[in-house]
């Protein structure tokens, strides 16, 4: 992609021609209309500025000042992937390196589940029918960009009445590169009626250089389906990460999403759970542990469109250094959505005087029989609890670790997939020790 | 064992303790009584090393060492224990983990072997009986959702596990019903031995029927204004604190 330095290249016709050129290099051109519409939306939207409501408190200049080149394919040995896999997870593994599908790492796929590289299945009716329907390009510039330039990613279709017992793990990894690169991972997951799927997405980088991952995941949980998602962001120290996660829930379906942001210089997560079926239930939880000058923006929307839908949302963050977190959580209850039961909470611990959090819970309610609660806290580590532990002989550093860990465990403990939970637990321990050591030093 | 000399301490620049002198020997039980706001709890917190309190004058020698120079955890390692007036809730940390971590922290600092989970279970079951607590407490977050009585029994449970030489009980009797009071007192008495010392900070005489002190000290406005034996506590029970206040006021004129 180009940057603001070269404004002359930022003309609509140029963008359109890029997309055409990009598309001609692909197998199928069946997404032409979608891509053209997306790039037209991008041209209209432009890169976000701080004048945009959704980016108000963020300066996305790091994303636009850099000239990003499309990332080139690279092959990685299994050993190089190891730090980003879950040792005990007996799952279906798919790996994407620099945005390119790396089929050599794909494990056996059981029956009842259709898994493919998205670029190979553009023409499938299910893909045509659903791709880009949830992740609208009309108001999100980076989603528009992803849609115009998407290529690889996973397409998953779980057939009706099939419970896939093996979790699917998708790893998107960006290798070190001197030239800043960009990739646009794109995933489409359809859990058909009365099916069950457990999905783990990991985004990681191996280098210390700047790169940009601009991911979009669309999930459709049809009636009575059950989908559990875990997302782990372990981008490199200069990695930029924008991710749009859109889920649509059918009647009596349930979806859980657990998001862990540990890496990256700039991370922007959009998470939207759209409860379109009566009695559907969405759980959206997140955890972030930041240090240095990391910036993480979590922007969530829980859309209650039908009656009798419970939703649960808990985001927790630990911030050290001069890191910055923004949480904007909106619960939107449509007029029709009587008996909504929505809970939202954002809690933060600041470990340093220079760390900052902005939290903005929002309720927009049009129904009258509704139970909604929300809250936010920002504070320091509880000095009294620290003293209590110390007074029992536990050294201060360990006492701090115990308290931070207990705070994080509230989210980690909700991850039901044991091998992922235990690996996450180790990662977060290491991370917390690192953050605390830096701030104490 | 413990010698407090001319201790001045306060919080945020306001002095609360205006020169405390107190000597406690092994094998002794001292009660510190006094009305609310007299500085009893401040003294307890200062002895345990709460950072919010600063010592401006005086010294505290514990077993020949400068107690004030030690971090709170070092004090615990050296055998000092404070039963908190308001035990702190720690969500997400279960009692078993907390107790074992504390015990092993002490053992590690003393170059002793750590207790493994199985040995710990044997040990803790024994101690739970002492405070008549159910094993299910071990799985609950520390103090979270505990009743007042449960919190205080949990304090004594910690004392039983950590086996301090100097125990300071800060209003452990407040908010307890007769049963809980009996359990707490029984626990303290059982844990007591001639090589140990106990300081009982209390507003009421009630607890002292069960934990019988060798000495009773009355604190008023940050000073110990009167000391005596256990009959002093009974006198306070009968007459309240006013007569001491008056007497003290007359004395200082």
XYZ file of C-alpha atoms in Angstrom:
694
model
C 0.000 0.000 0.000
C 1.016 3.554 -0.286
C 1.370 6.297 2.261
C 0.300 9.865 2.638
C 3.672 11.049 1.379
C 2.622 10.009 -2.068
C -0.727 11.682 -2.112
C -0.726 11.918 -5.851
C -1.268 8.176 -5.994
C -4.334 8.451 -3.808
C -6.841 8.818 -6.557
C -9.846 6.676 -7.011
C -8.893 5.550 -10.483
C -5.491 4.450 -9.285
C -6.934 2.375 -6.477
C -9.378 0.770 -8.852
C -6.609 -0.121 -11.246
C -4.571 -1.634 -8.431
C -7.470 -3.824 -7.547
C -7.866 -4.857 -11.185
C -4.174 -5.609 -11.439
C -4.268 -7.502 -8.147
C -7.282 -9.486 -9.263
C -5.830 -10.446 -12.626
C -3.111 -12.284 -10.738
C -5.702 -14.425 -8.968
C -7.402 -17.587 -10.138
C -10.931 -16.369 -10.058
C -12.428 -13.003 -10.748
C -15.770 -13.841 -9.247
C -15.350 -11.298 -6.484
C -14.882 -8.420 -8.880
C -18.060 -6.579 -7.911
C -17.313 -6.959 -4.208
C -13.745 -5.740 -4.595
C -14.757 -2.800 -6.784
C -17.398 -1.755 -4.312
C -14.912 -2.085 -1.454
C -12.262 0.032 -3.098
C -14.864 2.638 -3.983
C -15.855 2.663 -0.295
C -12.227 2.996 0.685
C -11.762 5.911 -1.677
C -14.766 7.595 -0.176
C -13.737 6.873 3.426
C -10.005 7.418 3.063
C -7.714 6.480 5.907
C -9.283 7.277 9.231
C -8.316 10.497 10.932
C -8.870 11.618 14.490
C -11.953 13.428 13.217
C -13.678 10.066 12.766
C -15.731 9.193 15.822
C -14.388 5.650 15.954
C -10.770 6.797 15.758
C -11.171 9.950 17.812
C -8.750 9.105 20.550
C -6.333 7.256 18.329
C -3.744 8.650 16.049
C -3.562 6.109 13.251
C -0.666 7.920 11.618
C 1.664 4.961 12.089
C -0.666 3.062 9.830
C -0.729 5.628 7.083
C 2.684 7.197 7.136
C 4.376 3.967 6.292
C 4.622 2.634 2.760
C 3.584 -0.989 3.025
C 4.374 -3.547 0.363
C 2.354 -6.737 -0.049
C 4.133 -9.398 1.993
C 5.943 -12.088 0.012
C 5.428 -15.794 0.677
C 8.037 -17.477 2.848
C 8.431 -20.988 4.065
C 8.908 -21.724 7.722
C 10.140 -24.873 9.392
C 7.884 -26.443 12.000
C 10.377 -25.441 14.656
C 9.899 -21.791 13.755
C 6.171 -22.108 14.262
C 6.527 -23.796 17.607
C 6.478 -20.660 19.773
C 3.071 -19.827 18.335
C 1.397 -23.183 18.667
C -0.204 -24.872 21.648
C 1.906 -27.874 22.622
C -0.930 -30.087 23.799
C -3.603 -29.008 21.369
C -4.691 -31.975 19.271
C -6.318 -29.894 16.598
C -6.720 -29.170 12.929
C -3.894 -26.784 12.102
C -3.707 -24.301 9.252
C -0.835 -21.896 8.786
C -0.577 -18.682 6.798
C 2.813 -17.086 6.388
C 2.851 -13.405 5.417
C -0.789 -13.741 4.444
C -0.112 -16.690 2.123
C -1.544 -20.107 2.764
C 1.191 -22.608 3.644
C -0.493 -25.953 2.848
C 2.542 -27.976 3.973
C 1.590 -27.257 7.581
C -2.056 -28.289 7.250
C -3.022 -31.297 9.293
C -5.629 -33.957 8.438
C -9.183 -32.741 8.270
C -11.941 -34.946 9.699
C -15.293 -35.597 8.065
C -18.259 -33.322 8.458
C -16.189 -30.178 8.211
C -15.209 -28.442 5.032
C -12.003 -26.441 5.413
C -10.248 -24.698 2.567
C -8.075 -21.780 1.727
C -10.545 -19.018 0.950
C -8.743 -18.115 -2.289
C -9.532 -21.592 -3.636
C -13.259 -21.461 -2.993
C -14.452 -18.026 -4.110
C -16.865 -19.698 -6.487
C -18.568 -21.893 -3.907
C -22.186 -20.778 -3.472
C -21.830 -20.500 0.320
C -18.839 -18.222 -0.049
C -20.523 -16.096 -2.681
C -23.606 -15.832 -0.513
C -21.864 -14.811 2.702
C -18.486 -13.259 2.076
C -18.579 -9.569 2.902
C -22.142 -9.627 4.160
C -21.314 -9.179 7.835
C -18.114 -7.191 7.495
C -19.547 -4.210 5.700
C -17.138 -1.957 3.876
C -19.329 1.119 3.960
C -17.940 2.596 7.152
C -14.702 0.832 8.021
C -11.817 1.877 5.818
C -9.545 -0.991 6.777
C -12.276 -3.557 6.211
C -12.832 -2.000 2.786
C -9.122 -2.343 2.106
C -9.150 -5.947 3.243
C -12.139 -6.721 1.056
C -10.521 -5.146 -1.995
C -7.251 -7.046 -1.525
C -8.260 -10.204 0.318
C -6.939 -13.481 -0.970
C -5.967 -16.167 1.532
C -7.557 -17.127 4.794
C -9.771 -19.930 5.970
C -13.150 -20.919 4.830
C -14.840 -23.330 7.221
C -18.213 -24.913 6.805
C -19.401 -27.227 9.546
C -22.245 -29.324 8.213
C -25.586 -29.450 10.011
C -25.750 -31.631 13.131
C -21.998 -32.143 13.172
C -20.089 -31.430 16.342
C -16.447 -31.026 15.382
C -14.631 -32.317 18.399
C -11.208 -31.294 17.185
C -10.514 -27.590 17.607
C -9.359 -25.703 14.526
C -6.235 -23.617 15.002
C -5.377 -20.998 12.417
C -1.994 -19.339 12.697
C -1.210 -16.152 10.810
C 2.435 -15.377 11.057
C 4.458 -12.539 9.596
C 8.175 -13.028 9.123
C 10.862 -10.414 9.589
C 11.281 -8.063 6.654
C 13.261 -4.883 6.148
C 10.507 -3.445 4.002
C 7.240 -2.825 5.896
C 4.730 -5.334 4.627
C 0.984 -5.668 4.728
C -1.284 -8.679 4.637
C -5.062 -8.953 4.595
C -6.091 -12.286 6.145
C -9.728 -13.058 5.525
C -11.759 -15.785 7.211
C -15.275 -16.961 6.672
C -16.738 -19.489 9.078
C -20.175 -21.010 8.770
C -21.425 -23.269 11.537
C -24.555 -24.791 10.123
C -27.686 -25.650 12.058
C -27.146 -27.551 15.271
C -23.408 -27.853 14.672
C -20.512 -27.175 16.963
C -17.076 -25.693 16.354
C -14.144 -24.581 18.421
C -11.816 -22.124 16.712
C -8.484 -20.625 17.741
C -6.945 -17.766 15.781
C -3.356 -16.755 16.497
C -1.744 -13.684 14.961
C 1.978 -13.416 15.438
C 5.146 -11.881 14.065
C 8.733 -13.028 14.278
C 10.569 -9.768 13.653
C 11.069 -6.424 15.317
C 10.312 -4.454 12.139
C 7.126 -2.665 11.231
C 4.444 -4.608 9.405
C 0.704 -4.399 9.157
C -1.823 -7.195 9.543
C -5.306 -6.167 8.498
C -7.560 -9.109 9.275
C -11.269 -9.712 8.874
C -13.155 -12.709 10.239
C -16.837 -13.349 9.576
C -18.647 -16.002 11.553
C -22.146 -17.242 10.956
C -23.640 -19.422 13.658
C -26.891 -20.787 12.324
C -29.840 -21.896 14.469
C -28.813 -23.895 17.495
C -25.142 -23.813 16.524
C -22.428 -23.456 19.119
C -19.173 -21.687 18.290
C -16.287 -21.045 20.662
C -13.548 -18.704 19.457
C -10.278 -17.749 21.037
C -8.034 -15.157 19.492
C -4.483 -14.552 20.557
C -2.559 -11.548 19.317
C 1.172 -11.923 19.656
C 2.335 -9.450 17.050
C 5.928 -8.264 17.050
C 6.992 -5.160 18.954
C 6.528 -2.912 15.901
C 3.611 -4.852 14.448
C 0.428 -3.019 13.543
C -2.738 -5.005 13.816
C -6.243 -4.115 12.761
C -8.807 -6.850 13.115
C -12.501 -6.894 12.443
C -14.387 -9.811 13.973
C -18.041 -10.080 12.994
C -20.333 -12.780 14.247
C -23.966 -13.383 13.482
C -26.022 -15.608 15.716
C -29.089 -17.563 14.634
C -31.976 -18.699 16.759
C -30.899 -20.394 20.030
C -27.291 -20.397 18.921
C -24.408 -19.487 21.178
C -21.058 -17.934 20.497
C -18.167 -17.230 22.821
C -15.190 -15.099 21.915
C -12.099 -14.686 24.084
C -9.579 -12.182 22.885
C -6.047 -11.852 24.265
C -3.901 -8.948 23.145
C -0.325 -9.261 24.301
C 1.759 -7.993 21.393
C 1.860 -5.313 18.735
C 2.700 -1.610 18.736
C -0.770 -0.619 17.626
C -3.789 -2.872 17.804
C -7.320 -2.035 16.866
C -9.948 -4.707 17.460
C -13.500 -4.370 16.246
C -15.738 -7.073 17.626
C -19.385 -7.299 16.735
C -21.799 -9.964 17.882
C -25.084 -9.647 16.077
C -27.818 -11.616 17.837
C -30.245 -12.047 14.971
C -32.041 -15.107 16.256
C -34.321 -15.287 19.256
C -32.705 -16.863 22.304
C -29.167 -16.597 20.996
C -26.379 -15.928 23.478
C -23.116 -14.080 22.983
C -20.139 -13.987 25.302
C -17.366 -11.570 24.400
C -14.408 -11.345 26.754
C -11.027 -9.736 26.337
C -7.731 -9.337 28.111
C -4.833 -7.030 27.308
C -1.455 -6.689 28.993
C 0.562 -3.774 27.656
C 3.948 -2.201 28.169
C 6.213 0.407 26.592
C 4.262 2.553 24.167
C 1.802 -0.121 23.063
C -1.643 1.045 22.088
C -4.688 -1.187 22.072
C -8.165 -0.118 21.069
C -11.059 -2.505 21.665
C -14.241 -1.464 19.993
C -17.104 -3.819 20.637
C -20.724 -3.856 19.625
C -23.259 -6.302 20.983
C -26.324 -6.028 18.868
C -29.521 -7.402 20.390
C -31.965 -7.654 17.511
C -34.298 -10.344 18.841
C -35.970 -11.157 22.180
C -34.563 -13.347 24.943
C -30.892 -12.948 24.120
C -28.389 -12.829 26.954
C -24.979 -11.282 26.350
C -21.953 -11.203 28.622
C -18.963 -8.986 28.120
C -15.909 -8.573 30.303
C -12.699 -6.866 29.212
C -9.766 -6.575 31.572
C -6.452 -4.842 31.083
C -3.112 -4.414 32.807
C -1.049 -1.475 31.629
C 2.558 -0.620 32.309
C 5.056 1.847 30.818
C 3.397 4.588 28.804
C 0.954 2.221 27.181
C -2.532 3.204 26.241
C -5.784 1.318 26.028
C -9.165 2.364 24.789
C -12.307 0.410 25.437
C -15.539 1.349 23.746
C -18.269 -1.133 24.309
C -21.716 -0.594 22.986
C -24.812 -2.609 23.734
C -27.523 -1.899 21.220
C -30.937 -3.266 22.103
C -33.429 -3.067 19.244
C -37.045 -2.256 19.931
C -38.033 -5.827 19.248
C -35.442 -7.320 21.601
C -37.574 -7.666 24.730
C -36.159 -9.654 27.647
C -32.631 -8.801 26.722
C -30.186 -9.543 29.503
C -26.916 -7.770 28.800
C -23.931 -7.349 31.060
C -20.827 -5.389 30.230
C -17.786 -4.614 32.315
C -14.337 -3.151 31.682
C -11.688 -3.243 34.402
C -8.176 -1.876 34.262
C -5.099 -1.849 36.448
C -2.478 0.797 35.806
C 1.000 -0.185 36.927
C 2.676 3.048 35.946
C 1.911 6.748 36.226
C 2.334 7.148 32.491
C -0.081 4.458 31.373
C -3.531 5.606 30.335
C -6.939 4.097 29.773
C -10.028 5.577 28.202
C -13.130 3.575 28.763
C -16.503 4.348 27.295
C -19.352 1.950 27.872
C -22.459 2.829 25.900
C -26.008 1.578 26.117
C -28.523 2.222 23.391
C -31.844 0.688 24.358
C -35.092 0.814 22.425
C -36.933 -2.060 24.112
C -38.642 -1.616 27.464
C -38.327 -5.003 29.138
C -34.608 -5.177 29.372
C -31.976 -5.955 31.963
C -28.744 -4.176 31.132
C -25.848 -3.355 33.351
C -22.456 -1.954 32.626
C -19.523 -0.574 34.469
C -15.899 0.365 34.228
C -13.034 0.620 36.673
C -9.549 2.034 36.369
C -7.253 1.728 39.344
C -3.939 0.729 40.732
C -3.010 -2.532 42.317
C -4.837 -2.797 45.651
C -2.284 -1.604 48.222
C -4.172 -3.196 51.081
C -4.221 -6.580 49.390
C -0.519 -6.202 48.665
C 0.178 -5.439 52.316
C -1.993 -8.328 53.459
C 0.006 -10.785 51.357
C 3.298 -9.261 52.484
C 2.257 -9.418 56.097
C 1.968 -13.180 55.609
C 5.563 -13.426 54.461
C 5.104 -13.207 50.696
C 7.730 -10.895 49.172
C 6.347 -7.814 47.432
C 7.270 -8.869 43.890
C 5.543 -12.197 44.323
C 2.565 -10.587 46.015
C 2.169 -8.290 43.001
C 2.428 -11.220 40.646
C -0.242 -13.114 42.583
C -2.649 -10.169 42.468
C -2.105 -9.442 38.782
C -2.424 -13.075 37.947
C -5.683 -13.337 39.895
C -6.988 -10.341 37.954
C -6.061 -11.991 34.647
C -7.317 -15.404 35.730
C -10.813 -14.043 35.700
C -10.567 -14.089 31.891
C -8.082 -16.940 31.401
C -10.249 -19.179 33.557
C -13.172 -18.714 31.178
C -11.290 -20.342 28.314
C -12.618 -23.876 28.261
C -10.082 -25.371 25.865
C -7.554 -26.701 28.387
C -4.396 -26.862 26.211
C -4.960 -23.282 25.062
C -5.772 -22.118 28.567
C -2.621 -23.608 30.005
C -0.406 -22.186 27.251
C -2.045 -18.774 27.588
C -1.507 -18.956 31.282
C 2.250 -19.406 30.810
C 2.422 -16.656 28.196
C 0.585 -14.230 30.430
C 2.762 -15.077 33.440
C 5.870 -14.290 31.446
C 4.279 -11.173 30.087
C 3.229 -9.859 33.509
C 6.667 -10.489 34.964
C 8.149 -8.570 32.069
C 5.796 -5.603 32.411
C 6.261 -5.404 36.157
C 10.050 -5.763 35.999
C 10.176 -2.861 33.556
C 8.085 -0.612 35.741
C 9.841 -1.515 38.952
C 13.275 -1.036 37.394
C 11.175 -10.215 72.803
C 9.691 -6.874 71.798
C 10.671 -3.467 73.009
C 8.939 -0.352 71.815
C 10.683 2.862 72.810
C 9.201 6.318 72.437
C 7.398 5.411 69.238
C 5.949 8.313 67.294
C 4.084 7.497 64.110
C 1.373 8.855 61.918
C -0.249 8.941 58.576
C 0.038 11.661 55.944
C 1.851 14.030 58.253
C -0.631 13.738 61.122
C 0.931 12.158 64.190
C -1.250 9.508 65.822
C 1.170 7.796 68.206
C 2.844 10.305 70.506
C 5.497 8.216 72.182
C 4.648 4.614 72.986
C 6.800 2.592 75.378
C 6.061 -1.085 75.776
C 8.097 -4.188 76.601
C 6.751 -7.639 75.845
C 8.591 -10.783 76.935
C 8.203 -14.332 75.737
C 5.459 -16.119 77.640
C 3.414 -12.969 78.144
C 0.001 -11.900 76.957
C -0.545 -8.160 76.771
C -3.869 -6.509 76.191
C -4.005 -3.045 74.737
C -7.331 -1.402 75.363
C -8.698 2.001 74.673
C -11.563 3.901 73.114
C -11.964 4.255 69.350
C -9.406 6.562 67.821
C -6.884 6.128 70.598
C -4.267 4.731 68.195
C -4.472 1.017 69.061
C -4.900 -0.117 65.483
C -2.259 2.288 64.251
C 0.195 0.680 66.662
C -0.731 -2.762 65.329
C -0.346 -1.637 61.712
C 2.986 0.055 62.410
C 4.304 -3.125 64.035
C 3.272 -5.106 60.942
C 4.878 -2.541 58.648
C 2.013 -0.931 56.743
C 3.498 1.543 54.277
C 0.804 4.135 54.837
C 2.149 4.834 58.327
C 5.428 6.591 58.844
C 7.483 6.402 61.993
C 8.867 9.800 62.923
C 10.628 8.991 66.168
C 11.570 6.126 68.423
C 12.485 2.530 67.809
C 11.125 -0.995 67.956
C 13.523 -3.793 68.823
C 12.304 -7.301 68.149
C 14.508 -10.203 69.233
C 17.491 -7.872 69.173
C 16.793 -6.568 65.674
C 15.434 -3.284 64.375
C 11.884 -4.249 63.426
C 11.167 -0.966 61.669
C 13.996 -1.634 59.265
C 12.297 -4.793 57.973
C 9.813 -5.097 55.107
C 6.437 -6.523 56.121
C 7.308 -9.925 54.650
C 10.628 -10.022 56.548
C 8.766 -9.341 59.773
C 6.550 -12.333 59.029
C 9.629 -14.437 58.319
C 10.958 -13.426 61.733
C 7.770 -14.605 63.390
C 5.609 -11.500 63.638
C 1.946 -11.958 62.791
C -0.878 -9.457 62.637
C -4.451 -10.703 62.730
C -6.151 -7.917 60.778
C -9.049 -5.962 62.120
C -10.370 -5.801 58.571
C -9.072 -8.821 56.670
C -8.622 -7.927 52.997
C -10.636 -9.635 50.276
C -8.507 -11.002 47.469
C -10.720 -12.051 44.562
C -9.304 -14.813 42.422
C -6.810 -16.126 44.981
C -8.150 -19.132 46.807
C -7.458 -19.667 50.454
C -5.517 -22.916 50.008
C -3.152 -21.346 47.482
C -2.740 -18.272 49.657
C -1.970 -20.254 52.810
C 0.447 -22.602 51.105
C 2.219 -19.765 49.297
C 2.580 -17.884 52.576
C 3.834 -20.938 54.450
C 6.331 -21.747 51.716
C 7.477 -18.134 51.512
C 8.342 -18.310 55.213
C 9.986 -21.708 54.839
C 12.019 -20.636 51.817
C 13.220 -17.505 53.595
C 14.222 -19.644 56.558
C 16.077 -22.128 54.321
C 13.565 -24.833 55.084
C 12.068 -27.209 52.579
C 8.807 -26.236 50.912
C 5.661 -28.130 51.787
C 4.135 -29.956 48.849
C 0.419 -29.974 48.094
C -0.237 -33.331 49.733
C 1.615 -32.625 52.975
C -0.041 -29.250 53.055
C -3.476 -30.820 52.871
C -2.704 -33.015 55.851
C -1.410 -30.026 57.763
C -4.290 -27.728 56.907
C -6.976 -30.285 57.795
C -5.569 -30.393 61.271
C -5.553 -26.605 61.563
C -9.072 -26.265 60.150
C -10.385 -28.322 63.067
C -8.877 -25.854 65.483
C -10.962 -22.990 64.096
C -13.928 -25.236 63.277
C -13.866 -24.320 59.596
C -14.976 -26.524 56.767
C -12.529 -27.652 54.092
C -14.653 -25.937 51.465
C -13.249 -22.588 52.644
C -9.932 -23.531 51.108
C -11.430 -23.317 47.640
C -12.942 -19.904 48.142
C -11.240 -16.633 47.297
C -9.478 -15.197 50.332
C -12.065 -13.458 52.530
C -14.385 -12.857 49.589
C -17.973 -13.224 50.691
C -16.883 -14.426 54.144
C -19.015 -13.361 57.080
C -17.371 -11.269 59.789
C -16.900 -14.328 61.955
C -15.488 -16.394 59.091
C -12.969 -13.701 58.296
C -11.715 -13.648 61.882
C -11.522 -17.420 62.096
C -9.640 -17.363 58.814
C -7.138 -15.000 60.426
C -6.609 -17.458 63.270
C -6.300 -20.255 60.718
C -3.447 -18.334 59.097
C -1.867 -17.884 62.492
C -2.150 -21.614 63.090
C -0.438 -22.365 59.775
C 2.321 -19.780 60.062
C 3.031 -20.366 63.789
C 4.320 -16.895 64.698
C 6.290 -16.135 67.855
C 4.710 -12.732 68.282
C 1.013 -12.539 67.454
C -0.788 -9.216 67.387
C -4.559 -9.541 67.347
C -6.151 -6.319 66.165
C -9.748 -6.194 67.393
C -10.169 -9.823 66.473
C -13.222 -9.876 68.731
C -15.115 -7.082 66.994
C -18.252 -8.219 65.264
C -18.111 -11.753 66.648
C -20.971 -13.653 68.177
C -20.418 -15.760 71.298
C -19.638 -18.914 69.332
C -17.118 -17.322 67.018
C -15.531 -15.547 69.967
C -15.100 -18.857 71.766
C -13.572 -20.456 68.658
C -11.170 -17.586 68.118
C -10.110 -17.483 71.769
C -9.706 -21.226 71.887
C -7.529 -21.078 68.775
C -5.315 -18.378 70.216
C -4.960 -20.225 73.539
C -4.135 -23.507 71.843
C -1.435 -21.872 69.719
C 0.106 -20.133 72.676
C 3.221 -21.444 74.371
C 5.820 -20.156 76.808
C 8.278 -19.181 74.044
C 5.669 -16.998 72.361
C 4.005 -13.692 73.083
C 0.623 -12.235 72.217
C -0.628 -8.688 72.040
C -4.399 -8.439 72.079
C -5.741 -5.118 70.878
C -9.356 -4.726 71.896
C -12.025 -2.256 72.720
C -13.952 -4.601 74.981
C -13.088 -6.746 77.929
C -15.173 -9.647 76.599
C -12.358 -11.421 74.746
C -10.130 -11.164 77.802
C -12.378 -13.549 79.722
C -11.165 -16.179 77.318
C -7.672 -14.969 76.555
C -6.437 -13.976 79.962
C -3.796 -11.234 79.818
C -0.799 -10.845 82.112
C -0.792 -7.117 81.503
C -3.395 -4.611 80.453
C -2.472 -1.260 78.961
C -4.844 1.561 78.288
C -4.212 3.776 75.294
C -5.574 7.262 75.011
C -4.748 9.829 72.343
C -1.733 7.953 71.082
C -0.182 7.226 74.466
C -0.282 4.404 76.973
C -1.757 6.179 79.967
C -2.197 3.329 82.374
C -0.944 -0.227 82.806
C -2.000 -2.920 85.193
C -2.988 -6.547 85.470
C -6.202 -8.175 84.287
C -8.259 -6.418 86.935
C -7.742 -3.175 85.016
C -9.712 -4.650 82.137
C -12.553 -5.533 84.482
C -12.505 -2.046 85.895
C -12.740 -0.606 82.379
C -15.602 -2.926 81.622
C -17.441 -1.720 84.660
C -16.693 1.999 84.491
C -16.020 2.641 80.830
C -13.189 4.806 79.572
C -14.436 8.139 80.845
C -12.853 7.949 84.274
C -9.466 7.278 82.688
C -9.967 10.157 80.315
C -10.802 12.451 83.225
C -7.981 11.176 85.360
C -5.567 11.549 82.497
C -6.815 15.053 81.765
C -6.285 15.991 85.430
C -2.804 14.485 85.405
C -1.694 16.354 82.368
C -2.871 19.719 83.711
